[in-house]
Amino acid sequence: MMNNMGVPVTDAPPPITPLKIIFSESSSKASYRNMDWNGRIKALQKADLGSDVVIESYSFKEYTVKEQMEIIGQAAIFVTACGGGAVTATFLRRGASVIIYY
């Protein structure tokens, strides 16, 4: 599917640096599933994980499917709330992790 969208896929992807921790913002219309990640993001930033770790957040509904695939394909860790928005994790690279909050 990723090849059909023009996003290259390899059998053994090279490590990506910096490592990206990507948060999915506003992933649901249901208020109880819209997580406020600010506290978690600030805690990670305070932990000073080093220059080889980057923390990003996206509202994926603002991006095309291809753009979502390209963004999430760069993640080492993907953090999201349960629900339809979590399907973006389908496009994680081999060896990446997803953390789904309910």
C-alpha positions as a Markdown table, in Angstrom:
| # | Residue | x | y | z |
|---|---|---|---|---|
| 1 | Met | 0.0 | 0.0 | 0.0 |
| 2 | Met | 2.8 | 2.4 | 0.8 |
| 3 | Asn | 4.5 | 1.7 | -2.5 |
| 4 | Asn | 1.2 | 2.5 | -4.3 |
| 5 | Met | 1.2 | 5.9 | -2.5 |
| 6 | Gly | 4.7 | 6.6 | -3.7 |
| 7 | Val | 6.3 | 6.2 | -0.2 |
| 8 | Pro | 9.4 | 4.0 | -0.5 |
| 9 | Val | 9.6 | 0.9 | 1.7 |
| 10 | Thr | 12.7 | -1.1 | 2.4 |
| 11 | Asp | 13.2 | -4.5 | 4.0 |
| 12 | Ala | 15.7 | -3.2 | 6.5 |
| 13 | Pro | 15.3 | 0.5 | 7.0 |
| 14 | Pro | 18.4 | 2.4 | 8.1 |
| 15 | Pro | 18.2 | 4.0 | 11.6 |
| 16 | Ile | 16.9 | 7.5 | 11.5 |
| 17 | Thr | 18.5 | 10.2 | 13.5 |
| 18 | Pro | 17.4 | 12.1 | 15.3 |
| 19 | Leu | 14.9 | 9.7 | 16.8 |
| 20 | Lys | 11.4 | 11.2 | 16.7 |
| 21 | Ile | 8.7 | 10.8 | 19.3 |
| 22 | Ile | 5.5 | 11.9 | 17.5 |
| 23 | Phe | 2.3 | 12.8 | 19.3 |
| 24 | Ser | -1.1 | 12.7 | 17.6 |
| 25 | Glu | -3.0 | 15.9 | 18.5 |
| 26 | Ser | -6.8 | 16.3 | 18.2 |
| 27 | Ser | -7.2 | 12.8 | 16.9 |
| 28 | Ser | -10.9 | 12.4 | 17.8 |
| 29 | Lys | -14.1 | 14.5 | 17.8 |
| 30 | Ala | -15.0 | 12.7 | 21.0 |
| 31 | Ser | -13.7 | 15.0 | 23.8 |
| 32 | Tyr | -13.0 | 12.1 | 26.2 |
| 33 | Arg | -10.5 | 10.7 | 23.6 |
| 34 | Asn | -8.8 | 14.1 | 22.8 |
| 35 | Met | -5.7 | 13.8 | 25.0 |
| 36 | Asp | -3.8 | 16.9 | 26.2 |
| 37 | Trp | -0.2 | 15.9 | 25.6 |
| 38 | Asn | 1.4 | 19.1 | 26.8 |
| 39 | Gly | 2.3 | 17.7 | 30.2 |
| 40 | Arg | 3.9 | 14.6 | 28.7 |
| 41 | Ile | 5.7 | 16.6 | 26.1 |
| 42 | Lys | 7.1 | 19.1 | 28.7 |
| 43 | Ala | 8.2 | 16.1 | 30.9 |
| 44 | Leu | 10.1 | 14.6 | 28.0 |
| 45 | Gln | 11.7 | 18.0 | 27.1 |
| 46 | Lys | 12.6 | 18.5 | 30.8 |
| 47 | Ala | 14.2 | 15.0 | 30.8 |
| 48 | Asp | 16.8 | 16.3 | 28.4 |
| 49 | Leu | 17.0 | 13.3 | 26.2 |
| 50 | Gly | 19.8 | 14.7 | 24.2 |
| 51 | Ser | 20.1 | 16.3 | 20.7 |
| 52 | Asp | 19.4 | 12.9 | 19.0 |
| 53 | Val | 15.8 | 12.9 | 20.2 |
| 54 | Val | 13.1 | 15.2 | 18.7 |
| 55 | Ile | 9.6 | 15.5 | 20.0 |
| 56 | Glu | 6.9 | 16.6 | 17.5 |
| 57 | Ser | 3.1 | 16.7 | 17.5 |
| 58 | Tyr | 0.7 | 16.8 | 14.6 |
| 59 | Ser | -3.0 | 17.0 | 14.0 |
| 60 | Phe | -3.0 | 14.3 | 11.4 |
| 61 | Lys | -6.5 | 15.2 | 10.1 |
| 62 | Glu | -5.0 | 18.3 | 8.6 |
| 63 | Tyr | -2.7 | 16.2 | 6.4 |
| 64 | Thr | -3.3 | 13.9 | 3.3 |
| 65 | Val | -2.9 | 10.2 | 3.7 |
| 66 | Lys | 0.4 | 10.4 | 1.9 |
| 67 | Glu | 1.7 | 13.2 | 4.1 |
| 68 | Gln | 0.6 | 11.2 | 7.2 |
| 69 | Met | 2.5 | 8.2 | 5.9 |
| 70 | Glu | 5.7 | 10.2 | 5.3 |
| 71 | Ile | 5.5 | 11.9 | 8.8 |
| 72 | Ile | 4.8 | 8.7 | 10.7 |
| 73 | Gly | 7.4 | 6.8 | 8.7 |
| 74 | Gln | 10.0 | 8.9 | 10.5 |
| 75 | Ala | 8.8 | 8.1 | 14.0 |
| 76 | Ala | 10.7 | 5.9 | 16.5 |
| 77 | Ile | 7.7 | 6.2 | 18.9 |
| 78 | Phe | 4.2 | 7.2 | 18.1 |
| 79 | Val | 1.8 | 8.3 | 20.9 |
| 80 | Thr | -1.9 | 8.6 | 20.2 |
| 81 | Ala | -5.3 | 8.1 | 21.8 |
| 82 | Cys | -7.4 | 5.0 | 20.9 |
| 83 | Gly | -9.9 | 5.4 | 18.1 |
| 84 | Gly | -9.8 | 5.9 | 14.3 |
| 85 | Gly | -6.7 | 8.2 | 14.5 |
| 86 | Ala | -4.6 | 5.4 | 15.8 |
| 87 | Val | -4.8 | 3.7 | 12.4 |
| 88 | Thr | -1.9 | 6.0 | 11.4 |
| 89 | Ala | 0.3 | 3.6 | 13.4 |
| 90 | Thr | -0.1 | 1.2 | 10.4 |
| 91 | Phe | 2.6 | 3.2 | 8.7 |
| 92 | Leu | 5.2 | 3.0 | 11.4 |
| 93 | Arg | 8.6 | 1.8 | 10.3 |
| 94 | Arg | 9.7 | -1.7 | 11.3 |
| 95 | Gly | 11.1 | -1.5 | 14.8 |
| 96 | Ala | 9.1 | 1.6 | 15.8 |
| 97 | Ser | 6.7 | 1.6 | 18.8 |
| 98 | Val | 3.2 | 2.9 | 19.3 |
| 99 | Ile | 1.7 | 3.9 | 22.6 |
| 100 | Ile | -2.0 | 4.1 | 22.6 |
| 101 | Tyr | -3.9 | 5.7 | 25.5 |
| 102 | Tyr | -7.5 | 4.9 | 26.3 |
